[in-house]
Short mmCIF file of C-alpha atoms and ligand atoms in Angstrom, two decimals:
data_model
loop_
_atom_site.label_atom_id
_atom_site.label_comp_id
_atom_site.label_asym_id
_atom_site.label_seq_id
_atom_site.Cartn_x
_atom_site.Cartn_y
_atom_site.Cartn_z
CA MET A 1 -3.37 31.21 8.97
CA ILE A 2 -1.80 30.21 12.22
CA ILE A 3 0.58 32.09 14.42
CA VAL A 4 2.99 30.20 16.60
CA ILE A 5 3.97 32.04 19.75
CA LYS A 6 7.38 31.60 21.33
CA PRO A 7 7.45 29.42 24.47
CA GLY A 8 7.36 31.42 27.69
CA THR A 9 5.39 34.36 26.26
CA SER A 10 3.26 35.99 28.96
CA PRO A 11 -0.55 35.71 28.84
CA GLN A 12 -0.71 39.53 28.72
CA GLU A 13 1.42 39.62 25.58
CA ILE A 14 -0.74 36.88 24.00
CA ASP A 15 -3.83 39.00 24.78
CA ARG A 16 -2.17 42.02 23.22
CA ILE A 17 -1.37 40.08 20.03
CA ASN A 18 -4.99 38.91 19.87
CA GLN A 19 -6.19 42.49 20.24
CA GLU A 20 -3.85 43.76 17.53
CA LEU A 21 -5.26 41.11 15.20
CA SER A 22 -8.86 41.96 15.92
CA ARG A 23 -10.89 42.71 12.74
CA PRO A 24 -14.65 42.52 12.08
CA ASN A 25 -14.31 39.65 9.62
CA LEU A 26 -11.57 37.75 11.32
CA LYS A 27 -11.84 35.36 14.22
CA THR A 28 -8.90 34.44 16.38
CA GLU A 29 -8.71 31.27 18.39
CA THR A 30 -5.97 30.71 20.92
CA SER A 31 -5.11 27.16 21.80
CA LEU A 32 -2.86 26.43 24.70
CA GLY A 33 -0.98 23.24 24.00
CA LYS A 34 1.30 21.53 26.46
CA HIS A 35 4.39 23.24 25.11
CA LYS A 36 3.17 25.86 22.68
CA VAL A 37 0.62 28.53 22.17
CA VAL A 38 -0.93 28.80 18.75
CA ILE A 39 -3.27 31.52 17.56
CA GLY A 40 -5.44 30.45 14.66
CA LEU A 41 -6.92 33.05 12.33
CA VAL A 42 -10.04 32.22 10.39
CA GLY A 43 -12.01 34.47 8.06
CA ASP A 44 -10.88 37.38 5.95
CA THR A 45 -7.13 37.38 6.37
CA ASN A 46 -6.59 39.54 3.27
CA GLU A 47 -5.87 42.63 5.34
CA LEU A 48 -2.93 40.96 6.98
CA ASN A 49 0.18 39.46 5.53
CA PRO A 50 2.63 37.26 7.45
CA GLU A 51 5.21 40.08 7.70
CA GLN A 52 2.68 42.42 9.33
CA ILE A 53 1.74 39.77 11.83
CA GLN A 54 5.37 39.03 12.57
CA ALA A 55 5.86 42.74 13.28
CA ILE A 56 3.13 42.82 15.94
CA SER A 57 5.35 41.23 18.54
CA PRO A 58 8.84 39.79 18.92
CA CYS A 59 7.09 36.85 20.58
CA VAL A 60 5.65 35.69 17.25
CA GLU A 61 7.82 32.73 16.23
CA ASN A 62 6.22 31.78 12.95
CA VAL A 63 3.24 32.53 10.69
CA LEU A 64 1.91 29.68 8.54
CA GLN A 65 -0.86 29.38 5.96
CA ILE A 66 -3.30 26.47 6.26
CA LYS A 67 -3.76 24.97 2.82
CA GLN A 68 -6.61 22.54 3.55
CA PRO A 69 -10.21 23.74 3.25
CA PHE A 70 -10.87 22.47 6.77
CA LYS A 71 -9.06 25.11 8.81
CA ARG A 72 -9.88 24.63 12.49
CA ALA A 73 -10.06 20.86 12.06
CA SER A 74 -6.61 20.68 10.50
CA LEU A 75 -3.60 19.38 12.38
CA GLU A 76 -1.68 22.53 11.41
CA PHE A 77 -4.25 24.66 13.22
CA ARG A 78 -2.87 23.24 16.45
CA HIS A 79 0.65 23.11 15.11
CA GLY A 80 0.80 19.33 15.12
CA GLU A 81 -0.60 18.85 18.61
CA TYR A 82 -3.54 16.43 18.98
CA SER A 83 -6.45 17.81 20.93
CA GLU A 84 -8.28 16.19 23.81
CA VAL A 85 -12.02 16.38 24.22
CA VAL A 86 -12.68 16.27 27.93
CA VAL A 87 -16.19 15.28 28.89
CA SER A 88 -17.58 15.74 32.40
CA THR A 89 -19.58 12.68 33.41
CA PRO A 90 -21.31 12.38 36.80
CA ASN A 91 -18.36 10.51 38.32
CA SER A 92 -15.32 11.85 36.57
CA GLU A 93 -13.86 13.70 33.64
CA VAL A 94 -13.17 11.45 30.67
CA ALA A 95 -10.67 12.57 28.04
CA PHE A 96 -10.83 11.44 24.41
CA GLY A 97 -7.60 11.82 22.48
CA LYS A 98 -4.52 10.24 21.01
CA ASN A 99 -2.63 10.41 24.29
CA ALA A 100 -5.52 9.59 26.60
CA PRO A 101 -6.61 6.12 27.75
CA LEU A 102 -8.95 4.22 25.45
CA VAL A 103 -12.60 5.21 26.03
CA ASN A 104 -15.36 2.62 25.73
CA VAL A 105 -18.91 3.53 24.78
CA ALA A 106 -21.55 0.81 24.77
CA GLY A 107 -25.28 0.35 24.83
CA PRO A 108 -28.33 -0.60 22.84
CA CYS A 109 -29.23 0.91 19.51
CA SER A 110 -32.53 2.16 20.97
CA VAL A 111 -33.58 2.84 24.53
CA GLU A 112 -36.49 0.40 24.79
CA SER A 113 -37.71 0.74 28.39
CA GLU A 114 -36.54 2.13 31.70
CA GLN A 115 -35.79 -1.31 33.11
CA MET A 116 -33.94 -2.38 29.98
CA ILE A 117 -31.67 0.67 29.90
CA LEU A 118 -31.00 0.56 33.66
CA ASP A 119 -30.14 -3.14 33.70
CA THR A 120 -27.95 -2.78 30.65
CA ALA A 121 -26.22 0.30 32.04
CA PHE A 122 -25.27 -1.48 35.26
CA GLN A 123 -23.82 -4.40 33.30
CA LEU A 124 -21.85 -2.12 31.00
CA LYS A 125 -20.47 -0.24 33.95
CA ALA A 126 -19.41 -3.50 35.59
CA ALA A 127 -17.63 -4.41 32.35
CA GLY A 128 -15.70 -1.12 32.46
CA ALA A 129 -17.46 1.12 29.94
CA GLN A 130 -17.37 4.86 30.62
CA PHE A 131 -20.33 5.88 28.45
CA LEU A 132 -23.81 4.53 27.83
CA ARG A 133 -25.14 5.03 24.31
CA GLY A 134 -28.78 4.64 23.36
CA GLY A 135 -31.11 6.26 20.85
CA ALA A 136 -34.22 8.17 21.92
CA TYR A 137 -34.86 9.46 18.39
CA LYS A 138 -33.98 6.86 15.78
CA PRO A 139 -33.22 7.45 12.11
CA ARG A 140 -35.00 4.47 10.53
CA THR A 141 -35.13 3.64 6.84
CA SER A 142 -38.82 2.74 7.11
CA PRO A 143 -41.37 5.09 8.69
CA TYR A 144 -43.16 1.96 9.93
CA ASP A 145 -40.19 0.79 12.00
CA PHE A 146 -39.72 1.70 15.68
CA GLN A 147 -38.85 5.40 15.82
CA GLY A 148 -37.63 5.60 19.43
CA HIS A 149 -39.36 6.50 22.70
CA ALA A 150 -38.34 10.18 22.34
CA GLU A 151 -38.72 12.29 25.54
CA LEU A 152 -39.53 9.25 27.63
CA ALA A 153 -36.29 7.62 26.54
CA LEU A 154 -34.41 10.79 27.49
CA GLU A 155 -35.90 10.55 30.99
CA TRP A 156 -34.83 6.92 31.26
CA LEU A 157 -31.33 7.83 30.10
CA ALA A 158 -31.21 10.56 32.75
CA THR A 159 -32.12 7.96 35.37
CA ALA A 160 -29.45 5.57 34.09
CA ARG A 161 -26.92 8.40 34.21
CA GLN A 162 -27.82 9.24 37.77
CA GLU A 163 -27.92 5.65 38.97
CA THR A 164 -24.72 4.42 37.33
CA GLY A 165 -22.60 7.54 36.89
CA LEU A 166 -22.00 6.62 33.26
CA GLY A 167 -21.80 9.43 30.72
CA ILE A 168 -24.61 9.51 28.14
CA ILE A 169 -24.31 9.67 24.35
CA THR A 170 -27.51 9.99 22.35
CA GLU A 171 -28.37 11.14 18.85
CA VAL A 172 -30.05 14.36 17.78
CA MET A 173 -32.00 14.18 14.52
CA ASP A 174 -33.82 17.51 14.61
CA ALA A 175 -32.82 20.87 16.05
CA ALA A 176 -36.22 21.03 17.79
CA GLU A 177 -35.02 18.24 20.11
CA LEU A 178 -31.63 19.75 20.79
CA ASN A 179 -32.39 21.45 24.13
CA ALA A 180 -34.04 18.38 25.60
CA ILE A 181 -31.17 16.16 24.44
CA ALA A 182 -28.52 18.55 25.75
CA GLU A 183 -30.09 18.33 29.24
CA VAL A 184 -29.33 14.61 29.40
CA ALA A 185 -26.47 13.92 27.00
CA ASP A 186 -22.85 14.43 27.96
CA VAL A 187 -21.99 14.01 24.28
CA ILE A 188 -24.49 14.73 21.49
CA GLN A 189 -24.32 12.33 18.56
CA VAL A 190 -24.89 13.48 14.99
CA GLY A 191 -25.63 10.36 13.00
CA ALA A 192 -24.32 9.24 9.63
CA ARG A 193 -27.53 10.32 7.90
CA ASN A 194 -27.22 13.87 9.22
CA MET A 195 -23.50 14.35 8.74
CA GLN A 196 -24.15 16.97 6.07
CA ASN A 197 -27.25 18.52 7.62
CA PHE A 198 -25.46 21.85 7.77
CA SER A 199 -28.17 23.76 9.60
CA LEU A 200 -28.21 21.06 12.31
CA LEU A 201 -24.41 21.14 12.52
CA LYS A 202 -24.45 24.92 13.08
CA LYS A 203 -27.01 24.59 15.86
CA VAL A 204 -25.21 21.69 17.52
CA GLY A 205 -22.01 23.72 17.29
CA ALA A 206 -23.67 26.69 18.97
CA LYS A 207 -24.95 24.50 21.80
CA GLY A 208 -21.45 24.00 23.19
CA LYS A 209 -21.80 20.37 24.35
CA PRO A 210 -19.22 17.87 23.03
CA VAL A 211 -20.31 16.38 19.71
CA LEU A 212 -19.77 12.91 18.27
CA LEU A 213 -19.86 13.30 14.50
CA LYS A 214 -20.42 10.05 12.67
CA ARG A 215 -19.09 9.68 9.15
CA GLY A 216 -21.79 9.77 6.49
CA MET A 217 -22.25 6.39 4.85
CA SER A 218 -20.85 7.63 1.56
CA ALA A 219 -18.86 10.61 2.79
CA THR A 220 -15.30 11.23 1.72
CA ILE A 221 -12.83 12.04 4.47
CA GLN A 222 -12.73 15.64 3.29
CA GLU A 223 -16.53 15.96 3.41
CA TRP A 224 -16.47 14.54 6.92
CA LEU A 225 -13.80 16.99 8.07
CA MET A 226 -15.71 19.87 6.45
CA ALA A 227 -18.78 18.78 8.44
CA ALA A 228 -16.65 18.88 11.61
CA GLU A 229 -15.49 22.34 10.51
CA TYR A 230 -19.11 23.58 10.67
CA ILE A 231 -19.29 22.62 14.35
CA LEU A 232 -15.86 24.08 15.11
CA ALA A 233 -16.67 27.28 13.21
CA ALA A 234 -19.82 27.67 15.29
CA GLY A 235 -17.55 27.97 18.31
CA ASN A 236 -17.53 24.42 19.65
CA PRO A 237 -14.02 22.91 19.77
CA ASN A 238 -15.18 19.57 21.24
CA VAL A 239 -15.73 17.29 18.28
CA ILE A 240 -15.01 13.54 18.15
CA LEU A 241 -15.00 11.84 14.75
CA CYS A 242 -16.68 8.42 14.52
CA GLU A 243 -16.04 5.98 11.68
CA ARG A 244 -19.01 3.60 11.42
CA GLY A 245 -18.43 1.91 8.09
CA ILE A 246 -18.98 3.18 4.59
CA ARG A 247 -21.22 1.82 1.91
CA THR A 248 -19.46 -0.24 -0.73
CA PHE A 249 -20.88 -2.98 -2.96
CA ASP A 250 -21.36 -5.98 -0.71
CA LYS A 251 -24.69 -5.93 1.12
CA GLN A 252 -24.92 -9.69 1.42
CA TYR A 253 -22.25 -10.56 3.94
CA THR A 254 -21.50 -7.29 5.68
CA ARG A 255 -23.63 -4.20 6.31
CA ASN A 256 -20.88 -1.72 5.48
CA THR A 257 -17.14 -1.71 4.90
CA PHE A 258 -15.15 -0.77 7.99
CA ASP A 259 -12.67 1.86 6.91
CA ILE A 260 -10.03 1.32 9.58
CA SER A 261 -7.55 3.12 7.34
CA VAL A 262 -9.13 6.40 8.42
CA ILE A 263 -7.14 6.21 11.64
CA PRO A 264 -3.68 6.82 10.15
CA VAL A 265 -5.18 9.11 7.50
CA LEU A 266 -6.96 11.30 10.05
CA ARG A 267 -3.83 11.45 12.19
CA GLU A 268 -2.09 13.23 9.33
CA LEU A 269 -4.95 15.60 8.67
CA THR A 270 -6.63 16.51 11.94
CA HIS A 271 -6.06 16.99 15.66
CA LEU A 272 -9.56 15.74 16.52
CA PRO A 273 -10.05 12.53 18.56
CA ILE A 274 -11.22 9.39 16.80
CA MET A 275 -13.88 6.79 17.65
CA LEU A 276 -14.56 3.57 15.76
CA ASP A 277 -17.91 1.78 15.67
CA PRO A 278 -17.51 -1.84 14.54
CA SER A 279 -21.21 -2.59 15.19
CA HIS A 280 -22.72 -0.42 12.48
CA ALA A 281 -19.70 -1.09 10.27
CA THR A 282 -20.19 -4.86 10.10
CA GLY A 283 -23.89 -5.21 10.96
CA LYS A 284 -23.21 -8.68 12.40
CA SER A 285 -22.39 -9.41 16.00
CA GLN A 286 -19.99 -12.24 15.13
CA TYR A 287 -17.63 -9.78 13.39
CA VAL A 288 -17.66 -7.09 16.04
CA ALA A 289 -14.96 -8.48 18.33
CA SER A 290 -12.27 -8.93 15.69
CA MET A 291 -12.95 -5.48 14.26
CA ALA A 292 -12.91 -3.86 17.71
CA LEU A 293 -9.51 -5.41 18.36
CA ALA A 294 -8.27 -4.33 14.94
CA ALA A 295 -9.42 -0.77 15.65
CA ILE A 296 -7.41 -0.73 18.88
CA ALA A 297 -4.37 -2.15 17.10
CA ALA A 298 -4.69 0.60 14.48
CA GLY A 299 -4.73 3.24 17.21
CA THR A 300 -8.32 4.36 17.74
CA ASP A 301 -8.96 6.65 20.72
CA SER A 302 -12.33 5.13 21.55
CA LEU A 303 -14.85 2.50 20.55
CA MET A 304 -18.64 2.43 20.29
CA ILE A 305 -20.20 -1.01 20.58
CA GLU A 306 -23.89 -1.90 20.51
CA VAL A 307 -24.98 -4.13 23.38
CA HIS A 308 -28.52 -5.41 23.99
CA PRO A 309 -29.81 -7.65 26.80
CA ASN A 310 -31.66 -9.80 24.27
CA PRO A 311 -30.43 -9.09 20.71
CA ALA A 312 -32.98 -11.43 19.13
CA LYS A 313 -35.77 -9.23 20.50
CA ALA A 314 -34.13 -5.83 19.87
CA LEU A 315 -36.34 -3.16 18.30
CA SER A 316 -33.42 -2.01 16.14
CA ASP A 317 -30.00 -3.32 15.14
CA GLY A 318 -30.36 -6.66 16.97
CA PRO A 319 -28.19 -8.66 14.52
CA GLN A 320 -25.16 -6.49 15.26
CA SER A 321 -25.66 -6.25 19.03
CA LEU A 322 -23.56 -8.16 21.56
CA THR A 323 -25.07 -9.50 24.76
CA PRO A 324 -23.72 -7.93 27.96
CA GLU A 325 -21.84 -11.20 28.61
CA GLN A 326 -20.20 -11.06 25.18
CA PHE A 327 -19.30 -7.43 25.79
CA TYR A 328 -17.73 -8.29 29.12
CA LEU A 329 -15.52 -10.93 27.47
CA LEU A 330 -14.65 -8.59 24.62
CA MET A 331 -13.57 -5.92 27.10
CA GLU A 332 -11.12 -8.42 28.59
CA GLU A 333 -9.66 -9.07 25.14
CA MET A 334 -9.61 -5.36 24.34
CA LYS A 335 -7.62 -4.65 27.47
CA VAL A 336 -4.99 -7.19 26.39
CA MET A 337 -4.85 -5.68 22.90
CA ALA A 338 -4.57 -2.16 24.31
CA MET A 339 -1.65 -3.22 26.49
CA ALA A 340 0.01 -5.02 23.58
CA VAL A 341 0.01 -1.85 21.47
CA GLY A 342 0.94 0.45 24.34
CA ARG A 343 -2.43 2.14 24.71
CA SER A 344 -3.32 3.06 28.23
CA TRP A 345 -6.63 1.70 29.49
C1 PEP B 1 -26.64 4.53 15.85
O1 PEP B 1 -25.60 4.88 16.43
O2 PEP B 1 -27.50 3.77 16.35
C2 PEP B 1 -26.81 4.95 14.44
C3 PEP B 1 -28.02 5.11 13.91
O3 PEP B 1 -25.63 5.12 13.83
P1 PEP B 1 -25.28 5.62 12.34
O4 PEP B 1 -25.72 7.04 12.28
O5 PEP B 1 -23.80 5.43 12.27
O6 PEP B 1 -26.03 4.72 11.38
MN1 MN B 2 -27.83 1.31 15.81
#
């Protein structure tokens, strides 16, 4: 259920309404939009009916039921207002959201050495990226493939963060690593393979750091939003949804199928910010640029692009990685596309 409060209502009156609603099995969440205040109710709302809520205060404008199973993630929960996830990076605050400038995240699949991540980070920063991505713990199909440099890689990421001022995004695979990752990461990534690891989602939600939730490779949009709901329900409102391609039937020419249609679909369903990852979606570097531009044209809020100083020698995901030079040129094209579709940069 959501309660829309009349514009101009005092904070004291909003507090009073929240107190009146307080029940052991009911959580209230107040969101302050630019023009409205909305109180969301989640949990056992059986004790309350809309008329009772309306009677609590003359400042209650409207009481609405949320029909979707994803409550906090739904657009109604914020009464049609898109949320911004604001991330503090060493140099500035970066906002992800429909009305914020496009955010660019780039970096190698895996953090391979201190020198490699530092050199790459400086080049990405020069190209205009705001975030450095790089895996310390890698989800690999084969146990014999490179698994990531773990804690060492986290230290190298911390150095890159300090030296360049870029924000850091890195993946958590196991709750045991969560504290160490949260020390370094400005945004914690939950990968496609863990999208429905519900116990991990609860713990990541409780941690409070912004979360990048990748879509599972065969997840429906509803399953993805329900996974986001786990993080939101654990008390963390800062979730960014990342489309990274879904598995269809062609494995020969493309790694996955890039579901760009999620952008308009998600805009109808959720207030959460959107990221698109054309690297994992296509699996081939030669397709990344056109898909990145298409994602901007379709209205994505941010992009994640894999970049490696020497893709032919990469320890993971080399075939889909751009060189820093290619990334620099792509950023120039992306800027033009962003301007053409009225997206601030
Ligand atoms: C990654 O970002 O390197 C990664 C493993 O992504 P995904 O979970 O989308 O496969
Ligand atoms: Mn990768």
